[in-house]
mmCIF file of C-alpha atoms in Angstrom:
data_model
loop_
_atom_site.group_PDB
_atom_site.id
_atom_site.type_symbol
_atom_site.label_atom_id
_atom_site.label_comp_id
_atom_site.label_asym_id
_atom_site.label_seq_id
_atom_site.Cartn_x
_atom_site.Cartn_y
_atom_site.Cartn_z
ATOM 1 C CA MET L 1 17.023 -41.109 -18.880
ATOM 2 C CA GLU L 2 19.203 -39.796 -16.050
ATOM 3 C CA THR L 3 18.569 -36.239 -17.193
ATOM 4 C CA LEU L 4 14.805 -36.810 -17.182
ATOM 5 C CA GLU L 5 14.893 -38.255 -13.673
ATOM 6 C CA LYS L 6 17.071 -35.354 -12.496
ATOM 7 C CA ASP L 7 14.575 -32.886 -13.984
ATOM 8 C CA VAL L 8 11.744 -34.588 -12.111
ATOM 9 C CA VAL L 9 13.707 -34.407 -8.859
ATOM 10 C CA ASP L 10 14.659 -30.764 -9.485
ATOM 11 C CA ASN L 11 11.062 -29.871 -10.307
ATOM 12 C CA GLN L 12 9.832 -31.516 -7.118
ATOM 13 C CA GLN L 13 12.407 -29.558 -5.115
ATOM 14 C CA LEU L 14 11.271 -26.358 -6.817
ATOM 15 C CA ILE L 15 7.646 -27.114 -5.944
ATOM 16 C CA TRP L 16 8.625 -27.584 -2.288
ATOM 17 C CA ASP L 17 10.588 -24.334 -2.355
ATOM 18 C CA LEU L 18 7.685 -22.459 -3.924
ATOM 19 C CA GLN L 19 5.287 -23.760 -1.286
ATOM 20 C CA LEU L 20 7.684 -22.763 1.504
ATOM 21 C CA ASN L 21 8.094 -19.293 0.020
ATOM 22 C CA LEU L 22 4.371 -18.822 -0.469
ATOM 23 C CA ASP L 23 3.826 -19.827 3.145
ATOM 24 C CA LEU L 24 6.561 -17.385 4.176
ATOM 25 C CA VAL L 25 4.917 -14.473 2.368
ATOM 26 C CA LEU L 26 1.460 -15.262 3.738
ATOM 27 C CA ASN L 27 2.666 -15.901 7.280
ATOM 28 C CA GLU L 28 4.712 -12.704 7.452
ATOM 29 C CA ASN L 29 1.735 -10.645 6.288
ATOM 30 C CA THR L 30 -0.544 -12.400 8.770
ATOM 31 C CA GLN L 31 1.867 -11.679 11.621
ATOM 32 C CA LEU L 32 2.219 -8.052 10.536
ATOM 33 C CA ALA L 33 -1.559 -7.674 10.485
ATOM 34 C CA LYS L 34 -1.546 -8.629 14.171
ATOM 35 C CA LYS L 35 1.151 -6.060 15.003
ATOM 36 C CA ILE L 36 -0.180 -2.960 13.287
ATOM 37 C CA ASP L 37 -2.014 -0.441 15.453
ATOM 38 C CA LEU L 38 -5.484 -0.556 13.899
ATOM 39 C CA GLU L 39 -6.536 2.517 15.879
ATOM 40 C CA SER L 40 -4.024 4.523 13.830
ATOM 41 C CA LEU L 41 -6.144 3.792 10.747
ATOM 42 C CA ILE L 42 -9.188 5.566 12.196
ATOM 43 C CA PRO L 43 -7.806 9.126 11.810
ATOM 44 C CA PHE L 44 -6.482 8.076 8.386
ATOM 45 C CA ILE L 45 -9.995 7.071 7.314
ATOM 46 C CA ASN L 46 -11.354 10.336 8.743
ATOM 47 C CA TYR L 47 -8.875 12.322 6.655
ATOM 48 C CA ILE L 48 -9.975 10.441 3.536
ATOM 49 C CA GLN L 49 -13.644 11.102 4.256
ATOM 50 C CA LYS L 50 -13.329 14.830 4.965
ATOM 51 C CA SER L 51 -10.822 15.858 2.295
ATOM 52 C CA GLU L 52 -11.903 17.613 -0.885
ATOM 53 C CA ARG L 53 -9.411 15.749 -3.046
ATOM 54 C CA ILE L 54 -6.933 12.961 -2.407
ATOM 55 C CA PHE L 55 -3.394 12.872 -3.768
ATOM 56 C CA ILE L 56 -1.282 9.747 -3.484
ATOM 57 C CA ILE L 57 2.478 9.486 -3.831
ATOM 58 C CA ALA L 58 4.760 6.459 -3.622
ATOM 59 C CA THR L 59 7.566 5.107 -5.782
ATOM 60 C CA GLY L 60 8.757 1.722 -7.010
ATOM 61 C CA ARG L 61 6.814 -1.312 -5.807
ATOM 62 C CA SER L 62 5.114 0.799 -3.147
ATOM 63 C CA GLY L 63 3.882 2.955 -6.009
ATOM 64 C CA PHE L 64 2.219 -0.020 -7.679
ATOM 65 C CA ALA L 65 0.495 -0.948 -4.413
ATOM 66 C CA MET L 66 -0.720 2.606 -3.871
ATOM 67 C CA GLY L 67 -1.862 2.832 -7.486
ATOM 68 C CA CYS L 68 -4.224 -0.028 -6.658
ATOM 69 C CA ALA L 69 -5.440 1.940 -3.648
ATOM 70 C CA ALA L 70 -6.051 5.025 -5.795
ATOM 71 C CA MET L 71 -8.218 2.954 -8.127
ATOM 72 C CA ARG L 72 -10.363 1.616 -5.287
ATOM 73 C CA LEU L 73 -10.868 5.091 -3.788
ATOM 74 C CA MET L 74 -11.933 6.281 -7.241
ATOM 75 C CA HIS L 75 -14.469 3.443 -7.339
ATOM 76 C CA LEU L 76 -15.987 4.948 -4.175
ATOM 77 C CA GLY L 77 -16.565 8.166 -6.101
ATOM 78 C CA LEU L 78 -13.732 10.101 -4.459
ATOM 79 C CA THR L 79 -11.581 12.532 -6.420
ATOM 80 C CA VAL L 80 -8.171 10.875 -6.461
ATOM 81 C CA TYR L 81 -4.896 11.744 -8.185
ATOM 82 C CA PHE L 82 -1.620 9.865 -8.323
ATOM 83 C CA ALA L 83 1.329 12.265 -8.153
ATOM 84 C CA GLY L 84 3.481 12.225 -11.257
ATOM 85 C CA GLU L 85 0.676 11.587 -13.740
ATOM 86 C CA THR L 86 0.360 14.297 -16.383
ATOM 87 C CA THR L 87 -3.252 15.086 -15.438
ATOM 88 C CA THR L 88 -2.539 15.546 -11.721
ATOM 89 C CA PRO L 89 -3.378 19.148 -10.751
ATOM 90 C CA ALA L 90 -1.802 21.342 -8.087
ATOM 91 C CA ILE L 91 -2.445 20.304 -4.509
ATOM 92 C CA LYS L 92 -4.069 22.939 -2.276
ATOM 93 C CA LYS L 93 -5.567 23.597 1.127
ATOM 94 C CA GLY L 94 -8.344 21.153 1.955
ATOM 95 C CA ASP L 95 -6.682 18.333 0.028
ATOM 96 C CA LEU L 96 -5.089 15.193 1.454
ATOM 97 C CA LEU L 97 -1.696 13.812 0.477
ATOM 98 C CA ILE L 98 -1.204 10.124 1.282
ATOM 99 C CA ALA L 99 2.561 9.523 1.158
ATOM 100 C CA ALA L 100 3.962 5.996 1.394
ATOM 101 C CA SER L 101 7.657 5.349 1.974
ATOM 102 C CA GLY L 102 9.108 2.498 3.985
ATOM 103 C CA SER L 103 12.173 4.469 5.055
ATOM 104 C CA GLY L 104 10.377 7.802 5.159
ATOM 105 C CA THR L 105 13.415 9.351 3.486
ATOM 106 C CA THR L 106 12.664 8.929 -0.235
ATOM 107 C CA ALA L 107 13.594 12.359 -1.590
ATOM 108 C CA THR L 108 10.712 12.814 -4.044
ATOM 109 C CA ILE L 109 8.156 11.816 -1.430
ATOM 110 C CA VAL L 110 9.618 14.067 1.260
ATOM 111 C CA ARG L 111 9.601 16.990 -1.214
ATOM 112 C CA ALA L 112 5.975 16.279 -2.071
ATOM 113 C CA ALA L 113 5.078 16.273 1.621
ATOM 114 C CA GLU L 114 6.888 19.580 2.062
ATOM 115 C CA LYS L 115 4.883 21.049 -0.821
ATOM 116 C CA GLY L 116 1.651 19.725 0.670
ATOM 117 C CA VAL L 117 2.420 21.265 4.037
ATOM 118 C CA SER L 118 3.387 24.584 2.439
ATOM 119 C CA VAL L 119 -0.024 24.977 0.766
ATOM 120 C CA GLY L 120 -2.026 23.832 3.787
ATOM 121 C CA ALA L 121 -2.915 20.325 2.651
ATOM 122 C CA SER L 122 -3.084 17.485 5.167
ATOM 123 C CA VAL L 123 -0.394 14.806 4.957
ATOM 124 C CA VAL L 124 -0.740 11.194 6.096
ATOM 125 C CA ALA L 125 2.479 9.164 6.086
ATOM 126 C CA LEU L 126 2.516 5.385 5.671
ATOM 127 C CA THR L 127 5.976 4.308 6.799
ATOM 128 C CA THR L 128 8.086 2.024 8.970
ATOM 129 C CA ASN L 129 10.007 4.926 10.496
ATOM 130 C CA SER L 130 8.293 7.196 13.034
ATOM 131 C CA THR L 131 11.290 9.539 13.270
ATOM 132 C CA SER L 132 11.910 9.994 9.539
ATOM 133 C CA ALA L 133 11.758 13.258 7.605
ATOM 134 C CA LEU L 134 8.411 12.210 6.119
ATOM 135 C CA ALA L 135 6.943 11.341 9.514
ATOM 136 C CA LYS L 136 7.983 14.716 10.939
ATOM 137 C CA LEU L 137 6.072 16.503 8.170
ATOM 138 C CA ALA L 138 2.893 14.463 8.511
ATOM 139 C CA ASN L 139 -0.333 15.430 10.252
ATOM 140 C CA HIS L 140 -0.844 11.749 10.946
ATOM 141 C CA ILE L 141 1.401 8.675 10.752
ATOM 142 C CA VAL L 142 0.458 5.048 10.159
ATOM 143 C CA ILE L 143 3.388 2.896 11.211
ATOM 144 C CA ILE L 144 3.748 -0.375 9.337
ATOM 145 C CA PRO L 145 6.250 -2.343 11.457
ATOM 146 C CA ALA L 146 7.942 -4.096 8.549
ATOM 147 C CA ALA L 147 11.575 -4.144 7.472
ATOM 148 C CA GLU L 148 13.014 -1.220 5.533
ATOM 149 C CA LYS L 149 14.700 -1.865 2.176
ATOM 150 C CA GLU L 150 18.204 -1.792 3.579
ATOM 151 C CA ASP L 151 17.454 -3.955 6.599
ATOM 152 C CA HIS L 152 19.436 -7.025 5.493
ATOM 153 C CA GLU L 153 19.552 -8.720 8.901
ATOM 154 C CA GLY L 154 16.229 -10.533 8.437
ATOM 155 C CA GLY L 155 14.960 -9.615 11.880
ATOM 156 C CA LYS L 156 11.567 -8.359 10.706
ATOM 157 C CA SER L 157 11.293 -10.247 7.437
ATOM 158 C CA LYS L 158 13.088 -13.027 5.602
ATOM 159 C CA GLN L 159 11.927 -11.595 2.300
ATOM 160 C CA TYR L 160 14.150 -9.442 0.139
ATOM 161 C CA ALA L 161 14.419 -5.690 0.735
ATOM 162 C CA GLY L 162 11.091 -3.941 1.391
ATOM 163 C CA SER L 163 8.874 -6.711 0.027
ATOM 164 C CA LEU L 164 6.823 -7.129 3.203
ATOM 165 C CA PHE L 165 6.148 -3.393 3.474
ATOM 166 C CA GLU L 166 5.074 -3.218 -0.166
ATOM 167 C CA GLN L 167 2.827 -6.282 0.084
ATOM 168 C CA PHE L 168 1.229 -5.059 3.282
ATOM 169 C CA LEU L 169 0.518 -1.633 1.799
ATOM 170 C CA LEU L 170 -1.743 -3.313 -0.743
ATOM 171 C CA LEU L 171 -3.494 -5.462 1.873
ATOM 172 C CA MET L 172 -3.914 -2.626 4.369
ATOM 173 C CA MET L 173 -5.285 -0.234 1.767
ATOM 174 C CA ASP L 174 -7.757 -2.873 0.587
ATOM 175 C CA ALA L 175 -8.916 -3.236 4.203
ATOM 176 C CA VAL L 176 -9.292 0.562 4.446
ATOM 177 C CA PHE L 177 -11.309 0.528 1.222
ATOM 178 C CA GLN L 178 -13.570 -2.259 2.519
ATOM 179 C CA SER L 179 -14.292 -0.242 5.678
ATOM 180 C CA LEU L 180 -14.991 2.935 3.696
ATOM 181 C CA TRP L 181 -17.243 1.001 1.345
ATOM 182 C CA LYS L 182 -19.206 -0.485 4.236
ATOM 183 C CA MET L 183 -19.806 3.014 5.637
ATOM 184 C CA ASP L 184 -20.670 4.361 2.183
ATOM 185 C CA GLU L 185 -23.218 1.590 1.510
ATOM 186 C CA THR L 186 -23.107 2.118 -2.261
ATOM 187 C CA PRO L 187 -24.006 -1.136 -4.032
ATOM 188 C CA ALA L 188 -21.228 -2.920 -5.901
ATOM 189 C CA GLU L 189 -23.208 -2.409 -9.124
ATOM 190 C CA GLU L 190 -22.907 1.375 -8.696
ATOM 191 C CA LEU L 191 -19.179 1.199 -7.969
ATOM 192 C CA TRP L 192 -18.714 -0.900 -11.092
ATOM 193 C CA LYS L 193 -20.139 1.907 -13.252
ATOM 194 C CA ARG L 194 -17.017 3.914 -12.349
ATOM 195 C CA HIS L 195 -14.648 1.140 -13.417
ATOM 196 C CA ALA L 196 -12.459 1.943 -16.419
ATOM 197 C CA ASN L 197 -14.189 1.144 -19.728
ATOM 198 C CA LEU L 198 -11.443 2.280 -22.114
ATOM 199 C CA GLU L 199 -9.447 -0.893 -21.625
#
């Protein structure tokens, strides 16, 4: 009986903790949305609209977020590739590389940006660090003022590592998609025809 009562108490504590943590995640993203320079997204959207093909590169959890973005841009009818996939072709002049790295120092992403620059492609960096190696290579930078992975002080986020940056990437890119879709004016039914059907 004591064990059962203890389980009930422990479960109630866990529910409270989960609610607090959910509020934390939502509140931090809401506050970050108020801090980001929305004007910096306008050139980013222009690059997306005028580029022949779009290449996206990001690793880890940022990679999952940007994979979602790649899917939505594909739904708009854009030609999109995620770097590292076996069917991704060579990048060339006229293409756009969207490179996401919180620190801006991830070696594979910096090398990809260097390759993009060397062939004349445009590079847009999504990062927390305006002075990073990635930022210095970019034609345009979107600064996401979140904590970097190794910022353990909790000044910008109480979440672990780069969680806020990774979460906000997904939200920001969905907002970019919504704006592009509004300008495109293609009905949702038409976008849906491009959705994967080999699932």
